[in-house]
Coordinates of C-alpha atoms and ligand atoms in Angstrom, one line a residue:
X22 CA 111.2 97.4 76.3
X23 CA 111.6 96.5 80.3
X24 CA 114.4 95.9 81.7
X25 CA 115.5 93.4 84.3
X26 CA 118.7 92.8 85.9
X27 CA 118.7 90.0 88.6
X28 CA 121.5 89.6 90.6
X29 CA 122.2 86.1 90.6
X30 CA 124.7 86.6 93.5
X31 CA 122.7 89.0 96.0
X32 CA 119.9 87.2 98.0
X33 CA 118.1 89.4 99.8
X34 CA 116.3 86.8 102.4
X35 CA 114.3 83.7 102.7
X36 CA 111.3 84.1 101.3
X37 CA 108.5 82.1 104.3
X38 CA 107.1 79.7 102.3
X39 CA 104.3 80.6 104.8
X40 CA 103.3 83.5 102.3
X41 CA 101.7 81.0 100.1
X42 CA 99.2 79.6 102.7
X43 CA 95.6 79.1 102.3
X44 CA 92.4 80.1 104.7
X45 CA 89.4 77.5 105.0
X46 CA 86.1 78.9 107.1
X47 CA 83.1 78.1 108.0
X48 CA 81.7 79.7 105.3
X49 CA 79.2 78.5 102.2
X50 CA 81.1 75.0 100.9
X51 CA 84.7 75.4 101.6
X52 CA 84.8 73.2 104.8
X53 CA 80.8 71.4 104.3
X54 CA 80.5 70.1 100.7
X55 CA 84.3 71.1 100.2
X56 CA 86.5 69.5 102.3
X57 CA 84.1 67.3 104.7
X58 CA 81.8 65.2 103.3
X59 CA 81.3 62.8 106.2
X60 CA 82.4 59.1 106.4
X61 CA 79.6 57.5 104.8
X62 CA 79.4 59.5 101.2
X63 CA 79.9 58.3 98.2
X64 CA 82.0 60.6 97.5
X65 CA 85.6 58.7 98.5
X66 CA 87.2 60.4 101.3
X67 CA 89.7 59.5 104.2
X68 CA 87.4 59.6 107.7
X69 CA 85.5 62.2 105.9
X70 CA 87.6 64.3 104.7
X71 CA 87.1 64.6 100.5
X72 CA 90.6 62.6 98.8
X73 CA 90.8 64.6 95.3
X74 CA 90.5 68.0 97.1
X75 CA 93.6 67.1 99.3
X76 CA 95.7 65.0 97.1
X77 CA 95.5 68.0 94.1
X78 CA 96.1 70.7 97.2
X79 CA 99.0 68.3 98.3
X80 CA 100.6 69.0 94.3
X81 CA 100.9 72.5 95.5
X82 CA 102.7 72.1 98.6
X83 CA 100.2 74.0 101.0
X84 CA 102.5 75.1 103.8
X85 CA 99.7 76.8 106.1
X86 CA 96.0 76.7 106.8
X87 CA 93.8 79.0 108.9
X88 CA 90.7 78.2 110.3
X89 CA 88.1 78.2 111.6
X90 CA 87.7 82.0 110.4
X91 CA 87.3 84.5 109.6
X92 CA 84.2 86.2 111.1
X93 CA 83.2 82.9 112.2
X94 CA 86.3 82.6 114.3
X95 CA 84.7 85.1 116.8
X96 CA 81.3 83.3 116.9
X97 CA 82.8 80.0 117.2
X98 CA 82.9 77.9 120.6
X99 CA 85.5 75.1 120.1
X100 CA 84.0 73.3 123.3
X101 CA 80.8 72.1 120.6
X102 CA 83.3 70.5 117.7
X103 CA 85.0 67.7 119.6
X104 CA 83.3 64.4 121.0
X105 CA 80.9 61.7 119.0
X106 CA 79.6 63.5 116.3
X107 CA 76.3 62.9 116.1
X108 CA 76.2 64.6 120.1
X109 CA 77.5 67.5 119.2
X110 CA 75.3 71.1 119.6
X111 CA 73.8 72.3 116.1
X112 CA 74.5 76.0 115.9
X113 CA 73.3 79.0 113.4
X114 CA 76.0 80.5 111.3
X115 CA 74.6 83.9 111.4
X116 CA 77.4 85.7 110.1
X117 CA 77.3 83.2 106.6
X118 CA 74.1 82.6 105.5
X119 CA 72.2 82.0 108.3
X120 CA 72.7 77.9 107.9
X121 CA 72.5 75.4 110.7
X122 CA 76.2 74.3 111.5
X123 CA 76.1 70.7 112.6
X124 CA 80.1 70.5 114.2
X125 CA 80.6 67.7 112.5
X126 CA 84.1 69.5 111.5
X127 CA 86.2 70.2 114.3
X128 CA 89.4 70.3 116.2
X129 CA 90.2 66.8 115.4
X130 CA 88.8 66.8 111.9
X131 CA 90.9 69.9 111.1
X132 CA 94.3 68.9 112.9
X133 CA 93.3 65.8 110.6
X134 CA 93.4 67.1 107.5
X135 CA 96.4 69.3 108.1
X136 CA 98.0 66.2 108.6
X137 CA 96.8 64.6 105.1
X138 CA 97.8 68.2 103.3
X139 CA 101.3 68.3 105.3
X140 CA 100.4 72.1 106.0
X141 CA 100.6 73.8 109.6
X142 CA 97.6 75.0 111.7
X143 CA 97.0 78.2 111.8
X144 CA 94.2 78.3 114.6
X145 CA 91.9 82.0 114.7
X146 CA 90.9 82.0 118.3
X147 CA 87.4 83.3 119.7
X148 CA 88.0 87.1 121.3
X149 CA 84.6 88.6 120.1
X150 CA 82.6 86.4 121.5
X151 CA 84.5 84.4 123.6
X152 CA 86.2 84.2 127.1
X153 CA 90.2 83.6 128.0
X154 CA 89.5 80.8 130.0
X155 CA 87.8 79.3 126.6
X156 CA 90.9 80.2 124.6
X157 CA 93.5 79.0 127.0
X158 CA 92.1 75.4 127.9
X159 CA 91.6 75.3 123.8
X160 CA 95.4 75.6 123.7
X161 CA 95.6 73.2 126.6
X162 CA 93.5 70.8 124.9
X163 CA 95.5 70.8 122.1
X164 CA 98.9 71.0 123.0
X165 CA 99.2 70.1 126.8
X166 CA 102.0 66.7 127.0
X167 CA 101.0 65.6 130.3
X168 CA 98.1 64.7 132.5
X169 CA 95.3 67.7 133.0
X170 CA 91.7 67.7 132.8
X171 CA 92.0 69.0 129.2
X172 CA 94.7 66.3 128.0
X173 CA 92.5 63.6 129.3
X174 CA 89.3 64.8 127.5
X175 CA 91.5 64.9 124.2
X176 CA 92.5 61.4 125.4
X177 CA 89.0 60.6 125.7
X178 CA 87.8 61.7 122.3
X179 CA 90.6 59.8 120.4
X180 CA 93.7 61.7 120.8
X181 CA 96.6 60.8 123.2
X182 CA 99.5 62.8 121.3
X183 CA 98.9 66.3 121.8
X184 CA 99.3 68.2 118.4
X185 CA 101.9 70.7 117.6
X186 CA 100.4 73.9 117.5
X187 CA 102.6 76.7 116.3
X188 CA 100.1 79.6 114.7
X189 CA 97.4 80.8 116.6
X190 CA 95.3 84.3 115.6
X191 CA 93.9 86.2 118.7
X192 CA 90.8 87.6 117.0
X193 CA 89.8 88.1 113.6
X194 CA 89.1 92.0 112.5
X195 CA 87.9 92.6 115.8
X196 CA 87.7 96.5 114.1
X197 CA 84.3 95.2 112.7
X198 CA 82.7 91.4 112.7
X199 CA 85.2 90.4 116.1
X200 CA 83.7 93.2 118.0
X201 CA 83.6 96.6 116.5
X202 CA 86.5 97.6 118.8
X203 CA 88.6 100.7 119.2
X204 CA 92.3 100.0 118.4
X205 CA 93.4 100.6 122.2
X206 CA 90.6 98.4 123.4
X207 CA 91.6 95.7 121.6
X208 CA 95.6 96.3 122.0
X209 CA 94.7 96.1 125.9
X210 CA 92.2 92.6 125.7
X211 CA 95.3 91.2 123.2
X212 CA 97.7 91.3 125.7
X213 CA 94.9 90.0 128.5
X214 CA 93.9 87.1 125.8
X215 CA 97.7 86.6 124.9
X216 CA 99.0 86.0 127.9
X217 CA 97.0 82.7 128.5
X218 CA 97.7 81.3 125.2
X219 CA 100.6 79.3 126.8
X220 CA 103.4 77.0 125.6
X221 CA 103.2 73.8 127.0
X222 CA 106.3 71.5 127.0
X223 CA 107.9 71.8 123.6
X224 CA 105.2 73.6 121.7
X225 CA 106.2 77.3 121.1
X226 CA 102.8 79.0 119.9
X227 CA 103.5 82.6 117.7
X228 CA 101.1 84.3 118.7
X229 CA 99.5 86.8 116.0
X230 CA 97.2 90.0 116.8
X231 CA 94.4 90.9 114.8
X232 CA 95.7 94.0 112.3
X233 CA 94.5 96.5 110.9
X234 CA 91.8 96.8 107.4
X235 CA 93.4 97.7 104.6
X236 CA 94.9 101.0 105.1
X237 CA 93.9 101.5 108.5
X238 CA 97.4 103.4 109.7
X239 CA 96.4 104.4 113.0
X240 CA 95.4 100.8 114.3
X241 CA 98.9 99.4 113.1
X242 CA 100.1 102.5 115.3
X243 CA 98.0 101.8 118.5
X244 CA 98.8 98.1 118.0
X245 CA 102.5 97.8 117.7
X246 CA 102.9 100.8 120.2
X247 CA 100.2 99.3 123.1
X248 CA 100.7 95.5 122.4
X249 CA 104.0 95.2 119.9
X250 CA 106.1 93.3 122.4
X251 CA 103.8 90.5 123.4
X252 CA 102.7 89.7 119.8
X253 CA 104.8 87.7 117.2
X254 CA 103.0 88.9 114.1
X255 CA 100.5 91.3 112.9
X256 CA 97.6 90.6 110.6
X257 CA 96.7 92.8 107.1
X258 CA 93.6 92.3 105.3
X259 CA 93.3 93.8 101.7
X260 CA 90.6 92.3 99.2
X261 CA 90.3 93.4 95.5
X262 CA 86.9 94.5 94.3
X263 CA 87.0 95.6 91.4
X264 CA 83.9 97.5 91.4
X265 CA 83.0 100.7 93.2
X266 CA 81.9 99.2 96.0
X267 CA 80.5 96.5 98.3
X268 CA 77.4 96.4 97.0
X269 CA 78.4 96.8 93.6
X270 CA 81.3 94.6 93.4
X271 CA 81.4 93.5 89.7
X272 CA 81.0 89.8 88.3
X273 CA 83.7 87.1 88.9
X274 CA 83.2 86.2 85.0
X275 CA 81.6 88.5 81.5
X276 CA 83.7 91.7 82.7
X277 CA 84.4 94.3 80.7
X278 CA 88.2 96.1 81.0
X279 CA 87.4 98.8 83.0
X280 CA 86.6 96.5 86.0
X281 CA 90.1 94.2 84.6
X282 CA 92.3 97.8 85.4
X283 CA 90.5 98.2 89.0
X284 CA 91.2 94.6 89.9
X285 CA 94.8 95.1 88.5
X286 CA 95.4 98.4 90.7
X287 CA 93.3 97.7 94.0
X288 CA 95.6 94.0 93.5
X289 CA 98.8 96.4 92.8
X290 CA 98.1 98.6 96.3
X291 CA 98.9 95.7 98.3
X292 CA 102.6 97.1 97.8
X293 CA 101.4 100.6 99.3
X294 CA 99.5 99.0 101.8
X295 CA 102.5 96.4 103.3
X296 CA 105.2 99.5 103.0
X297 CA 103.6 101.9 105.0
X298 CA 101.8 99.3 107.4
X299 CA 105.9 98.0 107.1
X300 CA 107.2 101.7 108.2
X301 CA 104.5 101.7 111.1
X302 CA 106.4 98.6 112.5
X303 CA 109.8 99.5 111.8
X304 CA 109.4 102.0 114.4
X305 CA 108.4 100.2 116.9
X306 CA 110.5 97.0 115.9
X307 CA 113.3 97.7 113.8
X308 CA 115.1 94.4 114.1
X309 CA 111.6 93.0 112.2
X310 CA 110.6 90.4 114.6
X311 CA 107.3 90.9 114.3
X312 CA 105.7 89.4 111.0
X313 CA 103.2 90.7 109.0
X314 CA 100.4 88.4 108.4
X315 CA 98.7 89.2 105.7
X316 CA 95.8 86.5 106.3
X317 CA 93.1 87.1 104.1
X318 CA 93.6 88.6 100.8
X319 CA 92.0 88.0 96.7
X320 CA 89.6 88.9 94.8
X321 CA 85.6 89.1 95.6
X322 CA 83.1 89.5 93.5
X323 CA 79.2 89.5 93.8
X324 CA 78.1 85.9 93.5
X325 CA 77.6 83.4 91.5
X326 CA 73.8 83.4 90.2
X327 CA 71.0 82.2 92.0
X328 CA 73.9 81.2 94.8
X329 CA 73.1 81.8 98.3
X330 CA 74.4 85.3 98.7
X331 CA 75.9 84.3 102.2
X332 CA 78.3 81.8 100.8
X333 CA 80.7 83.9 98.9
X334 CA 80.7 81.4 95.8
X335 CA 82.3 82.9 93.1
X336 CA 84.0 81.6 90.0
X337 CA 87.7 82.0 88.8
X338 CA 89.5 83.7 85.9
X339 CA 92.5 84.7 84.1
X340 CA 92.2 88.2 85.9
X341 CA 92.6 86.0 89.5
X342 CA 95.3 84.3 88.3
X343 CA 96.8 87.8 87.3
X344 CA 95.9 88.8 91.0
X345 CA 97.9 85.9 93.0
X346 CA 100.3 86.8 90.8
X347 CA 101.3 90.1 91.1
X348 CA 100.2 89.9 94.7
X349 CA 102.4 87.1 95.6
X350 CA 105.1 89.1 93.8
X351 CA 104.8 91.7 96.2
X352 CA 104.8 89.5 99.4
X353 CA 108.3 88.6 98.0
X354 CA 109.5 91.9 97.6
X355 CA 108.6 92.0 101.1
X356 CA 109.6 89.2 102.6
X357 CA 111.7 90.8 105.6
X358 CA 108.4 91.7 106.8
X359 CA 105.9 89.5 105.2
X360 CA 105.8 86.5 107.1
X361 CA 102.9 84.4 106.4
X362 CA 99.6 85.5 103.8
X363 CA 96.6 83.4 103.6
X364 CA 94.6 84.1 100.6
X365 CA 90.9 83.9 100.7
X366 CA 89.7 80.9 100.5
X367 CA 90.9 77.7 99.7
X368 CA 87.8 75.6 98.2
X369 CA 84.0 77.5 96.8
X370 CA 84.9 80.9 99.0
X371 CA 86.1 83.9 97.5
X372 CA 89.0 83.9 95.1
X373 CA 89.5 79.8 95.6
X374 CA 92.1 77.1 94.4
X375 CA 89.3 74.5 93.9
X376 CA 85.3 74.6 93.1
X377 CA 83.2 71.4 93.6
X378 CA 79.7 70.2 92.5
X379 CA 78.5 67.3 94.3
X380 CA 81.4 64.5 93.2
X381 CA 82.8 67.1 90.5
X382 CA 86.0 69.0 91.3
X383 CA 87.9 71.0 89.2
X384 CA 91.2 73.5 89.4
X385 CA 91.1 77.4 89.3
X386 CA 93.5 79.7 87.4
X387 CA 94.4 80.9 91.3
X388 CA 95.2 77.2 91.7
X389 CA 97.6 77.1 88.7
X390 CA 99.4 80.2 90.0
X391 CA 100.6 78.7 93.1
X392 CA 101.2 75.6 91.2
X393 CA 103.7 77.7 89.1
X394 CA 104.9 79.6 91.9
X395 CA 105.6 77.0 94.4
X396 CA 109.3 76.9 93.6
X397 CA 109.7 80.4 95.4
X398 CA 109.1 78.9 98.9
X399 CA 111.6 78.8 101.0
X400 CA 113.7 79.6 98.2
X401 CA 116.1 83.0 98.5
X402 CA 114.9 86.1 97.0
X403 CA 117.0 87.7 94.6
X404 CA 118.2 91.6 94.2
X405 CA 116.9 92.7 90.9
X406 CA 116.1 96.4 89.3
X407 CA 113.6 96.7 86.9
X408 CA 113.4 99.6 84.9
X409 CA 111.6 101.5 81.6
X410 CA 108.7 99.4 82.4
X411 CA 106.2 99.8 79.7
X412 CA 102.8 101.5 80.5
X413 CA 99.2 99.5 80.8
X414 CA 97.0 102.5 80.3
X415 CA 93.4 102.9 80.4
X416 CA 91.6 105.9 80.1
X417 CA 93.9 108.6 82.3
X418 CA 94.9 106.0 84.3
X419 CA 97.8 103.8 84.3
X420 CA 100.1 100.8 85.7
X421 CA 103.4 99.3 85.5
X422 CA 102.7 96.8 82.6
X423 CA 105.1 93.9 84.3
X424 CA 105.5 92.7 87.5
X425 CA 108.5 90.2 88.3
X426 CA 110.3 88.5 91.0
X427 CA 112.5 86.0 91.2
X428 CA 114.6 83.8 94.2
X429 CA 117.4 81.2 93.9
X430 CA 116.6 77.6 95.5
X431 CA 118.4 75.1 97.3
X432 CA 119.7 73.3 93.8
X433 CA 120.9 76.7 92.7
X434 CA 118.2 76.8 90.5
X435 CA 116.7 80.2 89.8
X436 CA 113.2 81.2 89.3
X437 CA 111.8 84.2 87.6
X438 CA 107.8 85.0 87.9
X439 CA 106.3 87.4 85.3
X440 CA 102.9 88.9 85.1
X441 CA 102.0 91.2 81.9
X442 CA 98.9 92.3 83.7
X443 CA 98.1 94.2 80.6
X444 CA 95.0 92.4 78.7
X445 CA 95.7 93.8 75.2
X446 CA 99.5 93.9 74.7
X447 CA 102.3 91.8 74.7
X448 CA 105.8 93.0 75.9
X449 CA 109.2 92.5 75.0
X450 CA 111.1 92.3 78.1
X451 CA 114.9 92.0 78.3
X452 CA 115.7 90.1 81.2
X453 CA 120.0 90.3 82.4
X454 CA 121.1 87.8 85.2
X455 CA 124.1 89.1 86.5
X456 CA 126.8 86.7 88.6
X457 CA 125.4 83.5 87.1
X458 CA 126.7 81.5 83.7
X459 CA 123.2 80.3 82.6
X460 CA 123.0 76.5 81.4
X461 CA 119.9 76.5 80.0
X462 CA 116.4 78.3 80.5
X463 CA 112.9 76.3 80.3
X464 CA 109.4 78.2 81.2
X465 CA 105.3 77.7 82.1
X466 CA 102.5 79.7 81.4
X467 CA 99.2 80.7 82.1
X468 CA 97.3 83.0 79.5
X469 CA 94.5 83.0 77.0
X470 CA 92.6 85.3 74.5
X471 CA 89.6 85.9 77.4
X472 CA 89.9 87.9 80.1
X473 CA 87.9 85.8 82.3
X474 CA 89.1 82.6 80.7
X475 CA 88.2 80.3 83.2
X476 CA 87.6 76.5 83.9
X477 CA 84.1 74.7 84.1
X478 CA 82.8 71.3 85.5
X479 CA 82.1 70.2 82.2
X480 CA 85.5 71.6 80.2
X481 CA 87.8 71.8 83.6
X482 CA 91.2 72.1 81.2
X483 CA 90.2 75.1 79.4
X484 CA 92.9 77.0 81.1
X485 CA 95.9 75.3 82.4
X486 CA 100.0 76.3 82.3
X487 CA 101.7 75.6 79.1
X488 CA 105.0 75.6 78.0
X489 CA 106.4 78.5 76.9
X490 CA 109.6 79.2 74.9
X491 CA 109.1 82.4 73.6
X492 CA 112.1 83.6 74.7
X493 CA 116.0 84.0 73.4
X494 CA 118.9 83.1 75.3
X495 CA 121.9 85.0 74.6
X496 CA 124.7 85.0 77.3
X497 CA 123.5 86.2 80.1
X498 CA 120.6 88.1 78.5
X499 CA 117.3 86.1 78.4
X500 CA 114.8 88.1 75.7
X501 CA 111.4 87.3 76.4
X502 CA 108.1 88.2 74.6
X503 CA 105.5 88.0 77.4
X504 CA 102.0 87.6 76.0
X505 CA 99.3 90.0 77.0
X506 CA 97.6 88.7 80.5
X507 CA 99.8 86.0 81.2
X508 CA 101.7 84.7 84.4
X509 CA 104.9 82.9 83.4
X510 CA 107.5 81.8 85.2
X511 CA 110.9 80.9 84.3
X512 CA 113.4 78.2 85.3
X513 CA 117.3 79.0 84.7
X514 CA 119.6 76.1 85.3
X515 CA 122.9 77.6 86.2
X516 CA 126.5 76.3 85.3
X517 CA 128.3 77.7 88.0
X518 CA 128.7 81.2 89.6
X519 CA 130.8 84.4 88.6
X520 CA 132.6 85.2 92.3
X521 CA 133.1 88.5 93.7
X522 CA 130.5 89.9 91.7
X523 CA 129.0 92.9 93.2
Ligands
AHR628 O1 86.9 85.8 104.0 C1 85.6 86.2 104.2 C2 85.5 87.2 105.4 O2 86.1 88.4 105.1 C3 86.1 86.8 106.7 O3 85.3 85.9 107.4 C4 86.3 88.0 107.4 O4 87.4 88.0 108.3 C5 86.5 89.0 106.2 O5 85.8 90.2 106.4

């Protein structure tokens, strides 16, 4: 049986509700087809912008979106996105499929529908491909409160108000689709690039430099030591693929359970990956001002069928929701470090919240899991000790069968996520809440008997959270039986708290 102890009385630090945020590029259908849809479709939308994608990503409380990449950050002129429309320049998106790119979507539309979502922009400038004069009058035009050639061109096209800009990315992997750069290269053009994204009047930009891939030590190294001081966070980028390799990713659905372990332990190295990149910065920042940004992260899989193989569609299962899960488990455990995370991407991209079809929209298992995991943000993070955690074994390999965090809220409410990432067997788990008289103890779940469960335009409820009770209460001993691959998390309504516990 696993043990818990949560230490109702030891917060450990805020948890950024920044760690749930979401990434939208110019990629396949997650802005054309999934957000915009222009003012004059059928489809109803708000100047454009698609209403049932934003009212069901407004249920979960989206506090941070990236755009406009990605790799097509660094190929991306901000200069052709504003004014009329129909006059702006049609480009080629080589890096995604080779499409034509009208602009139709651009700074406006964007800062639009952050607005709509209630979410923060998270802005990826253009260092690949692009110059600093380009990247500071983009700031300018933005942000700038007073009279300058960039304010009034803003003016011009419809905004007087400049917007509040507080997240902007200087690069995206400029170690491979931003440049192929050497670390020092880079560190030396971030602090050229850096230093003319400017704060103008009350707008206070954090400024984050393009991090390292995946377990890329040595670029954490050149960048904190070269560039540390003049940066405000640091991006990571992991993805899970679950097959061997690139080419041979695996399918997003009909998987068998070898490729269910691999996503399971390439989603579980995320840990390794954010403590030793963690270690890297302590060094050179031990007071942990500098956050880690771990902006693009999921699953990916070969495509969908017969999709084009540039857009990255891919469907959604029970094994992503077991991803965000654990994943966003992890972030927690880290979140003196972990600042923001961004999975990848929000809408018909990668391991998404939301597919569409035309009219047709429906909600992934990915989308569930932030539904159910939304109480976390900005919550407090509890202490808690797990121990004689059972085994998921397969073949000569195997994992920790749970995963678990849990954070105290504002109402003095207490959350407890669980993931039995296990596909086979369920597990008893006793779970102890010290420094805490619990009042009562109610619970969700996500889980099914398929692996790659998932939700289609014609059946879009086939998996959806549940109640779940299938636990005891017993003092201050909650015994729960967590099915096999499920995400569950508790609520535990408190009576008061047990002082001078320690
Ligand atoms: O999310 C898809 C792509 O993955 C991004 O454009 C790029 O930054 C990463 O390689």
């Amino acid at each position: 049986m696993t043990r818990l102890v949560i230490n109702g009385d030891i917060k450990k630090g805020k948890i950024n509700k920044n760690i749930y945020g979401q990434f939208a590029e110019h990629l396949g259908r997650c802005i054309y087809g999934g957000f915009w849809v222009g003012k004059d479709s059928e489809i109803p939308n708000v100047n454009g912008i698609r209403k049932d994608v934003v009212e069901a990503l407004k249920n979960i409380k989206i506090p941070v979106l990236r755009w406009p990449g990605g790799c097509f950050a660094d190929e991306y002129h901000w200069r052709d996105g504003i004014g009329p429309q129909e006059e702006r320049p049609v480009m080629v998106n080589t890096h995604w499929g080779g499409v034509t790119e009208n602009n139709h979507f651009g700074t406006h539309e964007f800062m639009e529908l952050c607005d709509m979502l209630g979410a923060e922009p998270y802005i990826n400038g253009n260092v690949g491909s692009g110059t600093v004069h380009e990247m500071q009058q983009w700031v300018e035009y933005m942000t700038f409160d007073g009279k300058s050639p960039m304010s009034a061109e803003r003016e011009k096209n419809g905004r007087k108000e400049p917007w509040k800009l507080k997240y902007f990315g200087v690069g995206n992997e400029n170690w491979g689709c931003g440049g192929n750069m050497r670390p020092e290269y880079y560190a030396d053009l971030y602090r050229r690039y850096a230093t003319y994204v400017r704060n103008f009047g009350h707008n206070e930009i954090y400024k984050i430099a393009c991090g390292p891939s995946v377990d890329d030590y040595h670029w954490t190294e050149v960048l904190m030591k070269e560039a540390g001081k003049y940066m405000h966070g640091l991006s990571l980028h992991h993805y899970t693929i679950p097959g061997p390799s690139w080419q041979e990713k695996g399918s997003a659905t009909g998987f068998e359970e070898d490729q269910w372990f691999n996503a399971m332990k390439k989603a579980l190295y995320m840990d390794e990956l954010v403590t030793k990149h963690s270690t890297i910065m302590d060094k050179y920042d031990p007071d942990k001002k500098v956050g880690l940004i771990v902006d693009e992260w999921g699953g990916w899989y070969d495509v969908e069928p017969g999709t084009n193989p540039g857009f990255l569609y891919q469907q959604n299962t029970l094994r992503d929701a077991l991803i965000a899960g654990v994943t966003l488990n992890i972030f927690q455990a880290h979140c003196d470090r972990v600042q923001m995370a961004n999975i990848a991407q929000v809408i018909n991209v990668l391991q998404s919240m939301i597919l569409t079809e035309g009219d047709k929209m429906l909600l992934t298992p990915t989308y569930h899991v932030f539904d159910l995991y939304k109480v976390h943000q900005d919550a407090e993070l509890l202490s808690m000790a797990i121990s004689n955690n059972s085994n998921y074994s397969y073949g000569e390999d195997s994992l920790n069968q749970v995963s678990a965090s849990a954070s105290i809220d504002k109402e003095n409410k207490i959350h407890i996520s669980l993931c039995n990432i296990d596909p086979k067997n369920k597990t008893d788990i006793e779970c102890c809440i010290r420094g805490v008289n619990i009042s009562s103890v109610s619970g969700r779940i996500l889980t099914s008997k398929d692996m790659d469960a998932h939700n289609t335009f014609d059946n879009n409820e086939n998996l959806k959270p549940e109640s779940f009770k299938d636990f005891i209460v017993n003092d201050d001993v909650i015994s729960i039986k967590l099915p096999a691959k499920s995400v569950a998390v508790l609520t535990v309504e408190v009576n008061n708290y047990i002082t001078n516990q320690q």
